[in-house]
Amino acid sequence: MNIQQNISLKNYNTFGINVTAKRFITVDSVYQLQQLLKVEKDIFLISGGSNMLLTKDIEKLVVHIDIKGISIDKEDDNFVYLTVNAGENWHEFVLFCVDNDYGGIENLSLIPGNVGTCPIQNIGAYGVEVKDTIIKVEAVEIESQKLVSFSNAECNFGYRNSIFKNEVKGNYVITAVSFKLTKNSHHLNTSYGAIETELAVKNIKKPSLKDISDAVIAIRKSKLPDPKEIGNSGSFFKNPVISEKLFLKLQKEYPNIPCYPVNSSLSTLLKINSSEKSETKVKIPAGWLIEKAGFKGKRFGNYGVHEKQALVLVNYGNATGKEIYQLAQKIQQTILNQFQIELEIEVNVIA
Ligand code: EPU
């Protein structure tokens, strides 16, 4: 086993934070992972590194999951079933599906990260969440090295949430994800305002999967910083869900306060069992709260709040994870004081 010493993780996390892994190994098969776990159980996993803020050097063995491969398990006239290994790049997988006219994840174009981590936080954008297309998640249990499988219901998906962030956190390494996608009669989700606008500008009335993917790519490029240019981890906070009572109170003070519907019907169409309960409270865009609190576009030397989307914290070059974490805490405190809302950090902070 090729364990390397003192490796910089700067190129392994999209925030571009320069911390060091004392020991580092890349794993490219389930077998290799199982062999490693027989002798090394105290590990730190890194895959696409797109949802973490590293604030210090990593003492544990850093295991970079790089297991590749996409396979079609079965298909019929209407659906295709695919298993995708954890190390595949998420966006490249989306493009593969769009090119083959497999529908269901086109709204999730250009999300950074790898396939293996998409179930952990149930990635979502523009009216779609990945849970609506996931059949099962395969993972190796660290303690026993057994390869096990979680059904959609067992994943306990919620908004930016799953069992992998809660009950079984730290116990498994996800090695593959299986999806069920449509081959025809696609359930297109174009209701998100910005997508409608993009399609209208191009005068597209009957959009293909590619039209939607292209629209999402254009919207994301216009609002969200490219991690290759400016380090970031997408939305740093979750959009808070608040009581209707608090919402009505805030609405009196801020008549234009935006709010969100939270449900999706794609999982019903694909008949994928989901254990998520329907949400009745009000979801507020955290970006709006942060902008109202005056942080949007604020730069503090090496780091700051993105100028086009206040939900995204950015590293302009050599910021430390600690600096960015302190800014996040300052934002949380300000939002609590001003709106009585507790902002929850969405990114995995390694402190
Ligand atoms: N808004 C502002 N100011 C801002 C940003 C947003 O006022 O600086 C308000 C506006 O009213 C805007 C609304 O927030 O209409 C929604 O903004 P946006 O469409 O950018 O979506 P979001 O709620 O801020 C969520 C996801 C994003 C995802 C978009 C699109 C979360 C935490 N974030 O952001 O996901 O791309 O919706 O569906 O749910 C990510 O998780 O990394 C991510 C980028």
Short mmCIF file of N, CA and C in Angstrom, two decimals, residues 1 3 23 25 33-44 60-63 142-143 145:
data_model
loop_
_atom_site.label_atom_id
_atom_site.label_comp_id
_atom_site.label_asym_id
_atom_site.label_seq_id
_atom_site.Cartn_x
_atom_site.Cartn_y
_atom_site.Cartn_z
N MET A 1 0.84 -1.20 0.00
CA MET A 1 0.00 0.00 0.00
C MET A 1 0.88 1.26 0.00
N ILE A 3 1.33 4.52 1.01
CA ILE A 3 0.97 5.64 1.88
C ILE A 3 2.02 6.73 1.76
N ARG A 23 -0.37 11.63 6.62
CA ARG A 23 -0.29 10.41 5.80
C ARG A 23 -1.46 10.42 4.84
N ILE A 25 -3.37 8.39 1.26
CA ILE A 25 -3.40 7.27 0.30
C ILE A 25 -4.61 7.43 -0.63
N LEU A 33 -9.83 -0.84 -0.72
CA LEU A 33 -10.38 -0.16 0.45
C LEU A 33 -10.55 -1.15 1.61
N GLN A 34 -11.11 -2.32 1.30
CA GLN A 34 -11.34 -3.33 2.35
C GLN A 34 -10.01 -3.78 2.97
N GLN A 35 -9.01 -3.98 2.13
CA GLN A 35 -7.69 -4.39 2.64
C GLN A 35 -7.11 -3.31 3.56
N LEU A 36 -7.25 -2.07 3.14
CA LEU A 36 -6.72 -0.95 3.93
C LEU A 36 -7.41 -0.88 5.30
N LEU A 37 -8.75 -1.04 5.27
CA LEU A 37 -9.52 -0.89 6.50
C LEU A 37 -9.25 -2.00 7.52
N LYS A 38 -8.67 -3.09 7.04
CA LYS A 38 -8.30 -4.16 7.99
C LYS A 38 -7.22 -3.67 8.95
N VAL A 39 -6.36 -2.78 8.45
CA VAL A 39 -5.25 -2.32 9.29
C VAL A 39 -5.37 -0.86 9.74
N GLU A 40 -6.18 -0.06 9.01
CA GLU A 40 -6.30 1.37 9.34
C GLU A 40 -7.78 1.70 9.52
N LYS A 41 -8.20 1.96 10.75
CA LYS A 41 -9.61 2.27 10.96
C LYS A 41 -9.83 3.75 11.29
N ASP A 42 -8.79 4.39 11.78
CA ASP A 42 -8.91 5.80 12.16
C ASP A 42 -8.56 6.66 10.95
N ILE A 43 -9.54 6.83 10.06
CA ILE A 43 -9.23 7.47 8.78
C ILE A 43 -10.02 8.76 8.60
N PHE A 44 -9.53 9.59 7.67
CA PHE A 44 -10.23 10.82 7.27
C PHE A 44 -10.48 10.70 5.77
N LYS A 60 -4.98 12.08 11.12
CA LYS A 60 -5.40 10.73 10.73
C LYS A 60 -4.91 10.42 9.31
N LEU A 61 -4.97 9.14 8.92
CA LEU A 61 -4.65 8.77 7.54
C LEU A 61 -5.75 9.32 6.63
N VAL A 62 -5.37 10.16 5.66
CA VAL A 62 -6.34 10.70 4.71
C VAL A 62 -6.50 9.69 3.57
N VAL A 63 -7.74 9.25 3.36
CA VAL A 63 -8.03 8.27 2.31
C VAL A 63 -8.80 8.96 1.20
N ILE A 142 -16.64 0.32 8.04
CA ILE A 142 -15.22 0.45 8.41
C ILE A 142 -14.81 -0.66 9.39
N GLU A 143 -15.65 -0.92 10.37
CA GLU A 143 -15.31 -1.88 11.41
C GLU A 143 -15.16 -3.31 10.87
N GLN A 145 -15.43 -4.21 7.43
CA GLN A 145 -15.04 -4.22 6.01
C GLN A 145 -16.07 -4.89 5.12
#
